[in-house]
mmCIF file of C-alpha atoms in Angstrom:
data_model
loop_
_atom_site.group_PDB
_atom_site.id
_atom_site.type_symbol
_atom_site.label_atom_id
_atom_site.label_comp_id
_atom_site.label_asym_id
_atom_site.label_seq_id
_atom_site.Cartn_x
_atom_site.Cartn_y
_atom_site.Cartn_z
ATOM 1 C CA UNK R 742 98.970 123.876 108.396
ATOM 2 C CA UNK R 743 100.463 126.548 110.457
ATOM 3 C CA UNK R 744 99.176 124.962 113.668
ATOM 4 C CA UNK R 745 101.401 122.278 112.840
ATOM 5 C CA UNK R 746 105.121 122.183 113.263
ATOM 6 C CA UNK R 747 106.884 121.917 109.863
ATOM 7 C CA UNK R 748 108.002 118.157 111.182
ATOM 8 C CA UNK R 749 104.283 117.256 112.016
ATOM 9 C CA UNK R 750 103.071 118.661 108.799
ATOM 10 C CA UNK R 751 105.791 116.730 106.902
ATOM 11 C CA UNK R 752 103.197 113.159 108.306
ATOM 12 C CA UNK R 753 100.237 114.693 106.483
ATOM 13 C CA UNK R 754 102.279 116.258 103.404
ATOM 14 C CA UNK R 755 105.112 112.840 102.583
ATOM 15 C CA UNK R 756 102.923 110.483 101.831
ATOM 16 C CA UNK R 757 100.726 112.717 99.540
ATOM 17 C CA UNK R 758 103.505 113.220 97.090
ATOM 18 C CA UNK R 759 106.942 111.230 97.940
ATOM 19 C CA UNK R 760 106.394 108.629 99.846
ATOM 20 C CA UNK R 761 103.192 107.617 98.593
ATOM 21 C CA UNK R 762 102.171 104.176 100.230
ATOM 22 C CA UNK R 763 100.750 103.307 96.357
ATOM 23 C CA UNK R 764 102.961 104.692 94.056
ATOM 24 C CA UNK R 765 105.952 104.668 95.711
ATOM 25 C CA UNK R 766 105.922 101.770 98.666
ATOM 26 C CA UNK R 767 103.555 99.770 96.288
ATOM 27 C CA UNK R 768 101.116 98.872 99.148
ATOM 28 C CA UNK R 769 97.473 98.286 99.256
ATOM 29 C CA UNK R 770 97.427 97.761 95.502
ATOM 30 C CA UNK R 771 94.969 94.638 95.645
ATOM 31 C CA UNK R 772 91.792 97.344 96.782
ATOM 32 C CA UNK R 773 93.308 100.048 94.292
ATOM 33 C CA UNK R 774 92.536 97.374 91.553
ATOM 34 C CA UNK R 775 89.564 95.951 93.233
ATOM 35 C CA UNK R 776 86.955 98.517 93.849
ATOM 36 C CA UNK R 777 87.952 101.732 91.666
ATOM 37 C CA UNK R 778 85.625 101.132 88.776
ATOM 38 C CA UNK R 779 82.910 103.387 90.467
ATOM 39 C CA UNK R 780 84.159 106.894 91.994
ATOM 40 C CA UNK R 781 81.709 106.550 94.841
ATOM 41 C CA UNK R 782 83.177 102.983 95.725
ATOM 42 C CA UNK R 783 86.846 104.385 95.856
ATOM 43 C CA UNK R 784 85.601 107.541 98.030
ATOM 44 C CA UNK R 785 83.761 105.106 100.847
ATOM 45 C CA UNK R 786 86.766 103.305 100.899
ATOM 46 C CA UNK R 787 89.554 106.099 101.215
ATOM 47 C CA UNK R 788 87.053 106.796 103.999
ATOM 48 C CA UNK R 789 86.646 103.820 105.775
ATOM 49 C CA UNK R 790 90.693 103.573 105.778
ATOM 50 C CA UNK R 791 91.314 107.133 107.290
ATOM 51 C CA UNK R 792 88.624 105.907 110.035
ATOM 52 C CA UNK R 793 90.615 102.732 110.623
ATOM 53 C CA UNK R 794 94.517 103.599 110.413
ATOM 54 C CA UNK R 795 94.028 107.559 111.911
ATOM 55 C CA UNK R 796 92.342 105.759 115.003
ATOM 56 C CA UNK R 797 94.044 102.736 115.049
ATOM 57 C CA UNK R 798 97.385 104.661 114.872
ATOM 58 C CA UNK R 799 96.487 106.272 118.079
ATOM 59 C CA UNK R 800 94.944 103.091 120.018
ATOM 60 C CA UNK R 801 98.134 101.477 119.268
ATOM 61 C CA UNK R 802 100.012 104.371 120.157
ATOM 62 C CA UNK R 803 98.241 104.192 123.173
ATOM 63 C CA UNK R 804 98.630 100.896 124.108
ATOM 64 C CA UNK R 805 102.090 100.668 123.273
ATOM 65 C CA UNK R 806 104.211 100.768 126.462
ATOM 66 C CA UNK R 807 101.883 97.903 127.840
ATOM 67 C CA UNK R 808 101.611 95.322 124.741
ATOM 68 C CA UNK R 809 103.613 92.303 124.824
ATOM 69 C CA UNK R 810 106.711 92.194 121.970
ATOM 70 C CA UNK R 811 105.450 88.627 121.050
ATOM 71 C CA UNK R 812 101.632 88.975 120.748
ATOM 72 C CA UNK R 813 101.710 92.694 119.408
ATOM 73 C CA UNK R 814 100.971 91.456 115.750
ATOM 74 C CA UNK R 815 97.343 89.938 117.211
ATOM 75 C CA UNK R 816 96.814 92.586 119.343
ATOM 76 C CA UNK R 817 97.075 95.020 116.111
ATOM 77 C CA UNK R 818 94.557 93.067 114.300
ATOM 78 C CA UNK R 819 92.095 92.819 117.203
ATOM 79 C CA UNK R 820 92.244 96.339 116.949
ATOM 80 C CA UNK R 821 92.169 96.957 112.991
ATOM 81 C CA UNK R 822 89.182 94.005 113.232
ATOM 82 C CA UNK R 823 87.314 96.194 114.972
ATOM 83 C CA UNK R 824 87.170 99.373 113.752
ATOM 84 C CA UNK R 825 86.752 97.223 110.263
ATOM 85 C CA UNK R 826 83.718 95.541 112.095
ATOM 86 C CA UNK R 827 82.307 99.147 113.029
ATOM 87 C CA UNK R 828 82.578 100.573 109.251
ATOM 88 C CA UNK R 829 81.165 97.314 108.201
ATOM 89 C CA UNK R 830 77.835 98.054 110.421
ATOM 90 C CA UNK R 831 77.673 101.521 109.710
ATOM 91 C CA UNK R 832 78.129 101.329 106.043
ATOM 92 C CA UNK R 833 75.234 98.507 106.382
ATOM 93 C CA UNK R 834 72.726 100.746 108.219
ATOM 94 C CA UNK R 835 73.551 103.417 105.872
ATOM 95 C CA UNK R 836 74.661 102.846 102.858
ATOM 96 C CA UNK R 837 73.546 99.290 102.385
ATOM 97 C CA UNK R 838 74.158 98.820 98.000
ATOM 98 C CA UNK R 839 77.405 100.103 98.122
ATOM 99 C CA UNK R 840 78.046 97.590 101.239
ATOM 100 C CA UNK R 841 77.304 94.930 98.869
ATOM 101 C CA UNK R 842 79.356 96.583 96.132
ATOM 102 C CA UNK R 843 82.434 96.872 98.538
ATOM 103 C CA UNK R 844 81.274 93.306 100.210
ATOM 104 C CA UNK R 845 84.666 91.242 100.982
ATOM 105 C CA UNK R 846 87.064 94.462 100.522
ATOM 106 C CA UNK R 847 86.265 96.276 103.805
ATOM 107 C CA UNK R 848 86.738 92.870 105.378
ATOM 108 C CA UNK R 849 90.321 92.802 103.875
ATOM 109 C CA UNK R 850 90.759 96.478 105.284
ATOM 110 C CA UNK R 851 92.295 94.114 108.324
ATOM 111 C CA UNK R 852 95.218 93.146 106.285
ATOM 112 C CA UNK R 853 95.817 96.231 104.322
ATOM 113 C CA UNK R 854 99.815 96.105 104.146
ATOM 114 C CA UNK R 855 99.551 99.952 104.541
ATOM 115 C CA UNK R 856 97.922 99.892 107.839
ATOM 116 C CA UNK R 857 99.402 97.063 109.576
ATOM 117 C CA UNK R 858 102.910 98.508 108.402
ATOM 118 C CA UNK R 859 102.330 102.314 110.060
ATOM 119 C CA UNK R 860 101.398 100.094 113.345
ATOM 120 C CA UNK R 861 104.128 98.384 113.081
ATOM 121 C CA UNK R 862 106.658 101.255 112.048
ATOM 122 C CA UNK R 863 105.577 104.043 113.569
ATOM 123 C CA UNK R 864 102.808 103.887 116.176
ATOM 124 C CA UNK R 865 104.587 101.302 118.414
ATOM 125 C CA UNK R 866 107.440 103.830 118.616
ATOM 126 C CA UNK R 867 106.053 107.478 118.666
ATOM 127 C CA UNK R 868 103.273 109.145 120.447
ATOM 128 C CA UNK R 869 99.217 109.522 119.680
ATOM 129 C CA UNK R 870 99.214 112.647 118.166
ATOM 130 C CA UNK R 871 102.081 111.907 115.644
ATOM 131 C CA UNK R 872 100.767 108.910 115.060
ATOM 132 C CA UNK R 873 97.057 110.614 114.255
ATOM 133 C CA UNK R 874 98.725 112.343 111.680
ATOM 134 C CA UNK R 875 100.745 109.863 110.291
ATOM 135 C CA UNK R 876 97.824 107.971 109.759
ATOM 136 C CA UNK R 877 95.713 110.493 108.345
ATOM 137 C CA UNK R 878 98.693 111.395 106.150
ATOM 138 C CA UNK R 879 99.025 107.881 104.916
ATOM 139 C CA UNK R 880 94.934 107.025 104.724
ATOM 140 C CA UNK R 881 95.449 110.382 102.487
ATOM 141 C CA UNK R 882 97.836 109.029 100.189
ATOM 142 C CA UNK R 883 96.015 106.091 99.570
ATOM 143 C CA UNK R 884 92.705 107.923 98.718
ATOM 144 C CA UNK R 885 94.323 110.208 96.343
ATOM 145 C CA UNK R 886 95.408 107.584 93.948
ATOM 146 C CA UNK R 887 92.355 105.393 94.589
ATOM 147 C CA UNK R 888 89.577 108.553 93.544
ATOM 148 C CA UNK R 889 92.066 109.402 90.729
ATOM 149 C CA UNK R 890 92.056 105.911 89.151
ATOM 150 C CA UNK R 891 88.217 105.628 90.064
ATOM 151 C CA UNK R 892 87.433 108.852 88.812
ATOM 152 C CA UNK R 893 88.910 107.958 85.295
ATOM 153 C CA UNK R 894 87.915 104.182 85.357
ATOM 154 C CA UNK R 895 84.453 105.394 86.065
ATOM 155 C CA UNK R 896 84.446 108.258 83.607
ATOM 156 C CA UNK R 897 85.777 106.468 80.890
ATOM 157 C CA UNK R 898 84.680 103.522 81.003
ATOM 158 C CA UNK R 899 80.859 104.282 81.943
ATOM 159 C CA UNK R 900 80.368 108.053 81.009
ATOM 160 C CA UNK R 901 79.476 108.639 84.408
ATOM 161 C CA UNK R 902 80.834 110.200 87.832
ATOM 162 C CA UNK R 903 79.182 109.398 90.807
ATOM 163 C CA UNK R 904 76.306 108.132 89.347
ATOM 164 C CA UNK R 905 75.629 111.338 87.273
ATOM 165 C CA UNK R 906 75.588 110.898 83.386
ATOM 166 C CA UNK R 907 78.391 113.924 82.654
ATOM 167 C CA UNK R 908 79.258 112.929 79.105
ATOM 168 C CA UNK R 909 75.765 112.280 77.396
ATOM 169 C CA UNK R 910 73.165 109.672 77.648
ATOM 170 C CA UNK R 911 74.446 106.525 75.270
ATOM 171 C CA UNK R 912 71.175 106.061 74.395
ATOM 172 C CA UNK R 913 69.533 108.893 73.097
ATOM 173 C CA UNK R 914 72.992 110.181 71.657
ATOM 174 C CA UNK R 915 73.075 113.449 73.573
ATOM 175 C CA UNK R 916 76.402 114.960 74.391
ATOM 176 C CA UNK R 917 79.419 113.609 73.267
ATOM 177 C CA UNK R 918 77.935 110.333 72.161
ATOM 178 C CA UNK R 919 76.539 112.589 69.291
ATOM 179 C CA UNK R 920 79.493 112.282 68.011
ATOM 180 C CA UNK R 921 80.198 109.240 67.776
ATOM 181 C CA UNK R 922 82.102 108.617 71.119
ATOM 182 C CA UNK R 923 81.471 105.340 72.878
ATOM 183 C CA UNK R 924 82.224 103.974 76.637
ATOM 184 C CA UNK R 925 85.614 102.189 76.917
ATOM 185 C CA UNK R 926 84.107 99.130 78.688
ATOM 186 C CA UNK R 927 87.737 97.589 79.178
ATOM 187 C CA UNK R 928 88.234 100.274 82.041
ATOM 188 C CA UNK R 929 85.929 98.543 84.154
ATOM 189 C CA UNK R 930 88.149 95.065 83.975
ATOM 190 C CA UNK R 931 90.500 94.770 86.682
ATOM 191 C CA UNK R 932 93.513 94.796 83.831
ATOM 192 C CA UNK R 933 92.814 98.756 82.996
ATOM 193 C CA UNK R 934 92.910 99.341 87.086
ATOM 194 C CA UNK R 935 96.479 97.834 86.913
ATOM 195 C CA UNK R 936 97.627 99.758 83.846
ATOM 196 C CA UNK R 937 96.008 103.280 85.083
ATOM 197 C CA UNK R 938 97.590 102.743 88.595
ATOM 198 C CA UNK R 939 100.992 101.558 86.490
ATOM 199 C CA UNK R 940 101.126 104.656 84.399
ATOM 200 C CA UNK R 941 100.280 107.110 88.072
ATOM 201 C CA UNK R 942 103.459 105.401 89.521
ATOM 202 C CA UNK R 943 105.242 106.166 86.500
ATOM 203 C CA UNK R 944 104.488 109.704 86.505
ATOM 204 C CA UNK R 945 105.203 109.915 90.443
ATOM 205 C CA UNK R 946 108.487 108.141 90.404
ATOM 206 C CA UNK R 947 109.472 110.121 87.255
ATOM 207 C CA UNK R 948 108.773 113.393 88.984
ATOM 208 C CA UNK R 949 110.771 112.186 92.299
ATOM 209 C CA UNK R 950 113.698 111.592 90.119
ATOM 210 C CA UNK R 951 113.468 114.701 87.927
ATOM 211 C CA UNK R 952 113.331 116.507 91.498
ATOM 212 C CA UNK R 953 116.497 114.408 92.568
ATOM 213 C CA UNK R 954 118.144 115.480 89.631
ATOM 214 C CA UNK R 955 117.624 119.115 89.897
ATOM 215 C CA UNK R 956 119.005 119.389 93.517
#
């Protein structure tokens, strides 16, 4: 990122590591428990968020010199509502069984804590650009712990990734199911999402601390 100041870098780099909005500002955990049990399903979403805050960030940024102290809340989620709207209708046109599969969840984008609270704390009060990559920064946090609790969700608890059978068919016993090895079918209940996202904030805050410690 050397085209980016070491402050403006610091947006993008924080919330990746610590100042997750998951791990470490516990937001957004109802769609990290929601729709992680397929890969694909938490990489549309992580997606459809970046589209939503790292726009939204600047429209609000934008706008924020001219919007009203006591309506800004509902002028925020006219805003998120439609950029939610336009993902719905695109995902739709293109990419119409995983719409279904997602269904409610990109309608709740609108009230994803993370997004409303980066309008709130930081796009009202700094400029587009910053506020682009704050919210690309946070939309970035949020899809790293999403695809890593999808990606092991999916692989254990269905064999597959993306789709793609990567351990062995179940059927035929090829691969590792020659061995005896069966799909974990509790990781695709809504309990396992909790416990893998519990045990990722674990490791985060453990490793903030150990760095606190050190200096």
């Amino acid at each position: 990122m050397k085209f980016l100041s070491k402050k403006d870098a610091k947006l993008i780099t924080d919330p990746l590591t610590d100042n997750n909005p998951i791990t470490i500002q516990v937001l957004g955990i109802c769609s990290a428990l929601a729709i992680t049990a397929e890969l694909k399903a938490s990489i549309v979403m992580s997606v459809s968020v970046l589209f939503v805050l790292g726009l939204g960030n600047v429209v609000i940024s934008l706008m924020r010199n001219i919007i009203p102290s006591k309506i800004r809340i509902i002028v925020q989620l006219i805003v998120v509502a439609t950029l939610v709207i336009i993902v719905d209708l695109v995902l739709k046109a293109f990419a119409y069984e995983l719409s279904k599969t997602l269904s409610v969840f990109v309608g709740l984008i609108i009230t994803n804590c993370i997004i409303m609270g980066r309008f709130e704390a930081f796009a009202l009060g700094n400029g587009p650009w910053k506020s682009f990559l704050d919210g690309v920064g946070n939309s970035l946090g949020y899809a790293v712990i999403l695809i890593i609790v999808g990606f092991f969700r999916e692989l254990l608890g269905s064999g597959t990734l993306l789709g793609i059978k990567v351990l062995g068919d179940p059927i035929e016993k090829t691969g590792l199911y020659a061995f005896g090895y069966e799909n974990n079918g509790f990781m695709l209940l809504s309990p396992m999402a909790l416990i893998v996202v519990g045990l990722i904030i674990w490791v985060q805050r453990s490793r903030n601390q150990a760095l606190i410690e050190e200096n």
